[in-house]
Short mmCIF file of C-alpha atoms and ligand atoms in Angstrom, two decimals:
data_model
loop_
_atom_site.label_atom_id
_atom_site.label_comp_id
_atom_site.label_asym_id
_atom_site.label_seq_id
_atom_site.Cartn_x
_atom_site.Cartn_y
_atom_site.Cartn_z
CA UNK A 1 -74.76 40.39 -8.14
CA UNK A 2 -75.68 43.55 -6.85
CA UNK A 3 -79.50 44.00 -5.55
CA UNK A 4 -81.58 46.24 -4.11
CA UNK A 5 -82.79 45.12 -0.56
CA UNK A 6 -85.55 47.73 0.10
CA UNK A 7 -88.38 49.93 -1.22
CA UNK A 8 -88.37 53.51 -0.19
CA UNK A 9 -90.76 55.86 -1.86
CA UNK A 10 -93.15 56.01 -4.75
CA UNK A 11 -93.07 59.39 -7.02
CA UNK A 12 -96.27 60.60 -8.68
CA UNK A 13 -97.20 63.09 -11.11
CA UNK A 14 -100.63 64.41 -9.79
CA UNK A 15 -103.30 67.13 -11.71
CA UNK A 16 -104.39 67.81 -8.23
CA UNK A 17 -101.77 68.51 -5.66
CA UNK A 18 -103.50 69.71 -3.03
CA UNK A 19 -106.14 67.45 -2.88
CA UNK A 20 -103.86 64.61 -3.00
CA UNK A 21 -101.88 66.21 -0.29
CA UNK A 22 -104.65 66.19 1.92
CA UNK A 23 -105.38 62.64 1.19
CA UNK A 24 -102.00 61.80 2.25
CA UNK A 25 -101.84 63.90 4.99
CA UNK A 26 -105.77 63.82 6.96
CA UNK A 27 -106.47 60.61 5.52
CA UNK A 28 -103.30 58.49 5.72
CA UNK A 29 -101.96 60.05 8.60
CA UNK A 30 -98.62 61.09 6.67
CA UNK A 31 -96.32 64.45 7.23
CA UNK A 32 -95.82 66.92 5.05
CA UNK A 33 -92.30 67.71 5.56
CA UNK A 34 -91.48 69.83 2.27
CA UNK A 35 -93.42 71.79 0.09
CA UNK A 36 -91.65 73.50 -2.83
CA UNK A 37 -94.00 75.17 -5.72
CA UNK A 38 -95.47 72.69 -7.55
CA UNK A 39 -93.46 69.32 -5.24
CA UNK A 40 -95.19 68.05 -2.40
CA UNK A 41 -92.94 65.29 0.01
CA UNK A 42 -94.65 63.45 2.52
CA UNK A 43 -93.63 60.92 5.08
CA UNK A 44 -94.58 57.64 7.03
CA UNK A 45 -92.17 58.33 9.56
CA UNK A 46 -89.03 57.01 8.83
CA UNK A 47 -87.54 58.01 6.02
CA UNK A 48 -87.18 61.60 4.56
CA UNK A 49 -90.47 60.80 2.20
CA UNK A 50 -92.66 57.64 1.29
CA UNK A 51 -94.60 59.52 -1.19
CA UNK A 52 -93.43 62.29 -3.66
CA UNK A 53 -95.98 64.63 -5.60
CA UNK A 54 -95.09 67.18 -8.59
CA UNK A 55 -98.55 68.83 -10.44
CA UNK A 56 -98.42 67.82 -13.75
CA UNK A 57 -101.12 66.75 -16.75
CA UNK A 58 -102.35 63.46 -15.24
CA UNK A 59 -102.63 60.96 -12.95
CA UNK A 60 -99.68 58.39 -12.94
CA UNK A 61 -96.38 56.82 -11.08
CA UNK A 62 -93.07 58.48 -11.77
CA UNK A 63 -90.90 56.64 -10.35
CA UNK A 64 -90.23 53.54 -7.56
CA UNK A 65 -87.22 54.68 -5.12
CA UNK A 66 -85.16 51.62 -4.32
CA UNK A 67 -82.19 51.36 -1.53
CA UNK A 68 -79.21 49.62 -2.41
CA UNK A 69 -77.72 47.79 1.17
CA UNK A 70 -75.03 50.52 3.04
CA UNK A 71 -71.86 50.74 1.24
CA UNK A 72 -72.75 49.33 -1.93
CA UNK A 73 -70.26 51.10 -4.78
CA UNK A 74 -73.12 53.03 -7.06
CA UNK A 75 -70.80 53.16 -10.21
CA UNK A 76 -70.53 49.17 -9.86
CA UNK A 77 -74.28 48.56 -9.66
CA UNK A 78 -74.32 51.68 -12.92
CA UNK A 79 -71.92 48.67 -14.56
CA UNK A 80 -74.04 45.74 -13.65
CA UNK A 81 -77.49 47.62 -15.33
CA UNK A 82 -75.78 48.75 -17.88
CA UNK A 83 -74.28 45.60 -18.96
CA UNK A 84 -78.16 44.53 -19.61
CA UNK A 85 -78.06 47.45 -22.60
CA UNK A 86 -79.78 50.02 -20.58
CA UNK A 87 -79.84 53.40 -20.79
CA UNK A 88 -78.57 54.99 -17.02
CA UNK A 89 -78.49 58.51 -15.62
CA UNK A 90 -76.53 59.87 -12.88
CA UNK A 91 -78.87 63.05 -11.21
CA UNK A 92 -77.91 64.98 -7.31
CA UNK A 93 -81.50 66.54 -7.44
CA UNK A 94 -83.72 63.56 -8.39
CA UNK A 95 -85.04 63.70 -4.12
CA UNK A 96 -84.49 66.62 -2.14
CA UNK A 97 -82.92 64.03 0.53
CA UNK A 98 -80.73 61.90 -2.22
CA UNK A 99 -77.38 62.99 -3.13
CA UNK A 100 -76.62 60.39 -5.98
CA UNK A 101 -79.05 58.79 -7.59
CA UNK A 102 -79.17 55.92 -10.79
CA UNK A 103 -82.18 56.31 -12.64
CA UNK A 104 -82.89 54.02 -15.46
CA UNK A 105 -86.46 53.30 -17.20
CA UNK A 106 -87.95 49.42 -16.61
CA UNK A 107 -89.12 47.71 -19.38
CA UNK A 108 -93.10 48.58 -18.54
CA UNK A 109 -92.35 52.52 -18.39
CA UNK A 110 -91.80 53.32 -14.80
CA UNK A 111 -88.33 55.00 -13.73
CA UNK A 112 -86.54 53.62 -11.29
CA UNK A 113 -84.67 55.49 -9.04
CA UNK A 114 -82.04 53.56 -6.86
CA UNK A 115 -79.60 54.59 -4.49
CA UNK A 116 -77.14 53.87 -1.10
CA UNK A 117 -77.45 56.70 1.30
CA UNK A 118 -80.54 58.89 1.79
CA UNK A 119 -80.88 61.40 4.57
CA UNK A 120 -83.80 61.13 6.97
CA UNK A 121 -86.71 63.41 7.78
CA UNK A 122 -86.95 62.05 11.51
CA UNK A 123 -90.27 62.96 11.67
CA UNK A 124 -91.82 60.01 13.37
CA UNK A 125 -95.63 58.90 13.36
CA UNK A 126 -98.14 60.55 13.16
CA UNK A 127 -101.26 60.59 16.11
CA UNK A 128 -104.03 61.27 13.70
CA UNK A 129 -105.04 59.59 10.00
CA UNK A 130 -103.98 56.39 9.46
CA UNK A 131 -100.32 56.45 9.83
CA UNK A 132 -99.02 53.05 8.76
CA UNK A 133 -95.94 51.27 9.80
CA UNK A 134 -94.27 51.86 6.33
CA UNK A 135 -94.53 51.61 2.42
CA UNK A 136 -94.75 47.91 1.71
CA UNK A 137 -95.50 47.57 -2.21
CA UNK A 138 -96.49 48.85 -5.66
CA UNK A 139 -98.57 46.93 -7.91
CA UNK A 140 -98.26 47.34 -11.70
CA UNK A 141 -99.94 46.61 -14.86
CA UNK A 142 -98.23 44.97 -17.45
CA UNK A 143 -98.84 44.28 -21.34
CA UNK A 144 -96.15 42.18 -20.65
CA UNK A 145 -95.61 40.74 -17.73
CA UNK A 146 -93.52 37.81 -17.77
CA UNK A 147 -90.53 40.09 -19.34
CA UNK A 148 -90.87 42.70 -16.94
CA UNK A 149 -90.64 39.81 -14.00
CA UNK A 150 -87.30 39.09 -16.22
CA UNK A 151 -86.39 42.82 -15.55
CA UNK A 152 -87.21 42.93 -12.10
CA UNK A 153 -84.60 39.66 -10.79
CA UNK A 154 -81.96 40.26 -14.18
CA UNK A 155 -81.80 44.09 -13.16
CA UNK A 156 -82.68 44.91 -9.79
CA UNK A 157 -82.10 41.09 -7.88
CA UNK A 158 -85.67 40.32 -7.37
CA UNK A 159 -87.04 37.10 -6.21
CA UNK A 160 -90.32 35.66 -7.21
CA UNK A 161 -92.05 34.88 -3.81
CA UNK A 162 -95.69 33.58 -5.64
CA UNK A 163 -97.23 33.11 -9.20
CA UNK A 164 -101.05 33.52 -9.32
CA UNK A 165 -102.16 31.46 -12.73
CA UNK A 166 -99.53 32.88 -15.28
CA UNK A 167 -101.08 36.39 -14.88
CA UNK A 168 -100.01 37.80 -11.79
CA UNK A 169 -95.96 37.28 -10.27
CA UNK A 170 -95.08 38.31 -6.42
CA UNK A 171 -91.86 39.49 -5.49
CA UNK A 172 -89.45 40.37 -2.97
CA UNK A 173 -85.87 42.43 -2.58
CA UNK A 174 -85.97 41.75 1.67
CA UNK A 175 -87.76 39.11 3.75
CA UNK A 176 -91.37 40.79 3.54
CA UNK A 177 -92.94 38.69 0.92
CA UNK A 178 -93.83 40.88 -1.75
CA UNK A 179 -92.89 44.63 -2.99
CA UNK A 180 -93.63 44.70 -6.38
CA UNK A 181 -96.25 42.87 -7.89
CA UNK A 182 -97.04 42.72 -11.78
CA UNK A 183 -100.21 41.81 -13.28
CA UNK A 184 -101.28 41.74 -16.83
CA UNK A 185 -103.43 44.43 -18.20
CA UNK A 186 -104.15 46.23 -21.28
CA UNK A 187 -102.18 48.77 -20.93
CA UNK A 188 -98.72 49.30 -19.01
CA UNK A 189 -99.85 51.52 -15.25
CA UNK A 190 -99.76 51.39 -11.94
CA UNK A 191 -102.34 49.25 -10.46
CA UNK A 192 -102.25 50.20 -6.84
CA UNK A 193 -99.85 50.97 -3.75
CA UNK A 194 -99.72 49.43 -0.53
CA UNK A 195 -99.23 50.35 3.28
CA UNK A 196 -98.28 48.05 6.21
CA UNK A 197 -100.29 48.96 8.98
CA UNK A 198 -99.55 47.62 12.55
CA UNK A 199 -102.31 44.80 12.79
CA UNK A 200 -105.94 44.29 12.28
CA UNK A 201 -107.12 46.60 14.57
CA UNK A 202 -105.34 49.01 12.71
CA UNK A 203 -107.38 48.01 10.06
CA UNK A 204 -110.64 48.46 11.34
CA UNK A 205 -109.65 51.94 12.72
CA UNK A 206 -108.85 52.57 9.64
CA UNK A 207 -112.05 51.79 7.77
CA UNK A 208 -114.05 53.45 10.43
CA UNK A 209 -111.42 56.78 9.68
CA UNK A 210 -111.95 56.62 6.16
CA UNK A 211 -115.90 56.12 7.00
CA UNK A 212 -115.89 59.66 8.65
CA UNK A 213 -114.54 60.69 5.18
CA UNK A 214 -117.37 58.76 2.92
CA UNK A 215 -114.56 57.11 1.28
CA UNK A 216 -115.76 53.83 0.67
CA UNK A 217 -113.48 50.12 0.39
CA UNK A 218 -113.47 48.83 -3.34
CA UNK A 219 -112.41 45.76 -1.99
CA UNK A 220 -111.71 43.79 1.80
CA UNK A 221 -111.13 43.48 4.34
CA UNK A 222 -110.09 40.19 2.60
CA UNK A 223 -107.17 37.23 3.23
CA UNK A 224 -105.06 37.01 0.40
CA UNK A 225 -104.28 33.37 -0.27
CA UNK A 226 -100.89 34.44 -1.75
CA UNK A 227 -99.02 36.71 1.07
CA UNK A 228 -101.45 35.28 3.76
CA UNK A 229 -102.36 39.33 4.21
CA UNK A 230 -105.21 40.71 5.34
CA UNK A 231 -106.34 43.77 3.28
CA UNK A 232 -107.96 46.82 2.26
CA UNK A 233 -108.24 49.03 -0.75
CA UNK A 234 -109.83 52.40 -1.36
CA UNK A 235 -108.73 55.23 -3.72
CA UNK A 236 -107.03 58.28 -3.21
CA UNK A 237 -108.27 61.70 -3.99
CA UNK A 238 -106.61 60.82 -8.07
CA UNK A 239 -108.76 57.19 -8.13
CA UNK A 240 -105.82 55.42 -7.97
CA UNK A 241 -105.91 52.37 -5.45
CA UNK A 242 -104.19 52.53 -2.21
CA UNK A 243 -104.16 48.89 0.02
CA UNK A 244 -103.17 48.97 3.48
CA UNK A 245 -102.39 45.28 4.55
CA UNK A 246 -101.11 43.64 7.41
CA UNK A 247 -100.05 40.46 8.84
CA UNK A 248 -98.33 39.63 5.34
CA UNK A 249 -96.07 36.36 5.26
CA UNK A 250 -92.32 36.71 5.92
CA UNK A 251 -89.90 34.67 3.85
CA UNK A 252 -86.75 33.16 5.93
CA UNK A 253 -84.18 33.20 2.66
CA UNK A 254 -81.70 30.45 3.84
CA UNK A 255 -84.61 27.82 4.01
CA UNK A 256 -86.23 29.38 1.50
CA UNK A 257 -89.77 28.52 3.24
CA UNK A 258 -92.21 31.31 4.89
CA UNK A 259 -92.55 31.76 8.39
CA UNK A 260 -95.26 29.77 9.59
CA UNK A 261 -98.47 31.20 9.95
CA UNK A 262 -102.03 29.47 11.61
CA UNK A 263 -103.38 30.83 7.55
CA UNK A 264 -100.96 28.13 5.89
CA UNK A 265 -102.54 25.45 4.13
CA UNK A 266 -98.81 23.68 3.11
CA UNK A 267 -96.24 23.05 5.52
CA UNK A 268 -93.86 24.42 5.11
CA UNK A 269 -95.21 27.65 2.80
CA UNK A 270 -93.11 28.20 0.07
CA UNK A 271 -93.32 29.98 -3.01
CA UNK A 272 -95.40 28.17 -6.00
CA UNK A 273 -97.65 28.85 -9.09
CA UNK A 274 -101.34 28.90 -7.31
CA UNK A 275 -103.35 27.46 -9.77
CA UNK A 276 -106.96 27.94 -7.50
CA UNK A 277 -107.21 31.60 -8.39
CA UNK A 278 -110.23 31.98 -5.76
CA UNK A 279 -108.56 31.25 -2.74
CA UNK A 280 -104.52 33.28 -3.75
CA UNK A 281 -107.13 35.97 -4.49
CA UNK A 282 -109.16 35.41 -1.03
CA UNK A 283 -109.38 33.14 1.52
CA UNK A 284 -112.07 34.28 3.32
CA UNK A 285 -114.47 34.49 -0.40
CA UNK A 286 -115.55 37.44 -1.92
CA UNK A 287 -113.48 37.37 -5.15
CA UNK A 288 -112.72 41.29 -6.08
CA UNK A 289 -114.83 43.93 -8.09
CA UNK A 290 -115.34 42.99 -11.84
CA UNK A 291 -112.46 45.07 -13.66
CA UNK A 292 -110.20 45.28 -10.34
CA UNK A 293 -107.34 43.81 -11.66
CA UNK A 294 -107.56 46.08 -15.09
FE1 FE2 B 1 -101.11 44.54 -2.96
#
């Protein structure tokens, strides 16, 4: 089977470019490295973009831009999501930096964009705004989750890592523990995107940056139970919820256990249903916002 092994970039439609632009930019500490009318392309560092912005009508996630590993055939993997009965396109102009792309639709609404080779903006970090390590996971809503899990390993080789109750599934495509996670909710959205930053000094630099900016935490810092991260979330100049996490577990695949960690509570860590909702949710207590999860 054919899987994707990374996540890449997130695509959002935006009604207000340039104020998400300078979110992204002053505030996270990303570059703008192409502008082009109404298509905004900004970058961690290294690749050619984490985020993509286009103006549109609303606030939502276009699309999730996954890598396939170097010198996978793109009309197999075409085959192999096809043979599930679903609908594929072929597009050159889908990323300014992406040559050949497969897009296809999951089964919650969001396009996925996957592809092998991708050229690089070489920009590098940033020395001001928060400038994380990398992209490290989206976080959708579901009306139904447990199919869309089905999607996620049938379609794109997906491992669950973690279940939280029945509610909320964790899972991988590399050895970080989690890159997309899918929650139930009442309608089918994106529920928030996540940044690795170095450690948790980075953190607390961070909060203090986004202080400067009266941009307040909606929840953290907090240790997640399930990941072992420790966490932040704010929102972004569209309300939409943007974590930046460190310290998150690592999964060795042969053994199939997690690296251990002095925040384990089972030895060895390895994936399971956590049935204490309190403590996957937050080690360290304060359970999040009423309505966070919708
Ligand atoms: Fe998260």
């Amino acid at each position: 089977m054919i899987k994707v092994n990374r996540i890449v970039y997130t695509a959002f439609e935006t009604p207000d470019l340039e104020a998400q632009v300078e979110h992204y930019t002053k505030i996270m500490g990303l570059t703008l490295v192409e502008q082009d009318g109404d298509a905004a392309y900004l970058s961690a560092g290294g690749d050619h973009h984490t985020v993509a912005l286009r103006k549109g009508g609303e606030a939502r996630c276009d699309a999730v831009g996954f890598q396939l590993p170097p010198g996978t055939d793109l009309d197999a993997y075409e085959k192999q999501v096809q043979a599930h009965g679903i609908k594929t396109e072929r597009r050159t102009d889908a990323q300014p930096d992406i040559k050949d792309a497969l897009i296809f639709s999951d089964n919650n609404g969001t396009n996925v964009e996957a592809f092998v080779e991708a050229e690089p903006a070489g920009v590098g970090f940033q020395p001001s705004g928060i400038s994380p390590n990398k992209l490290g996971h989206v976080a959708f809503n579901c009306t139904d989750t447990q199919s869309t899990v089905k999607f996620y390993c049938d379609v794109l080789g997906f491992t669950v890592s973690d279940w939280m109750g029945d509610f909320f599934a964790f899972l991988r495509c590399g050895p970080d523990h989690h890159t997309i996670n899918l929650v139930d909710g009442a309608k089918s959205k994106m529920h928030h995107i996540a940044f690795e930053l170095r450690d948790w000094t980075h953190i607390r630099d961070a909060c203090d940056w986004l202080a400067q900016d009266r941009i307040p935490l909606v929840w953290g810092p907090v240790r997640h139970g399930i990941g072992h991260n420790i966490s932040t979330y704010h929102r972004n100049a569209d309300g939409q919820i943007i974590e930046l996490f460190c310290e998150l577990d690592r999964v060795n695949e042969e053994l199939g256990t997690y690296e251990p960690r002095r925040t384990h509570q089972e030895f060895p860590q390895k994936g399971k249903t956590w049935e204490d909702i309190q403590l996957a949710a937050n080690m360290w207590g304060s359970p999040p916002p009423e309505g966070f999860l919708d």
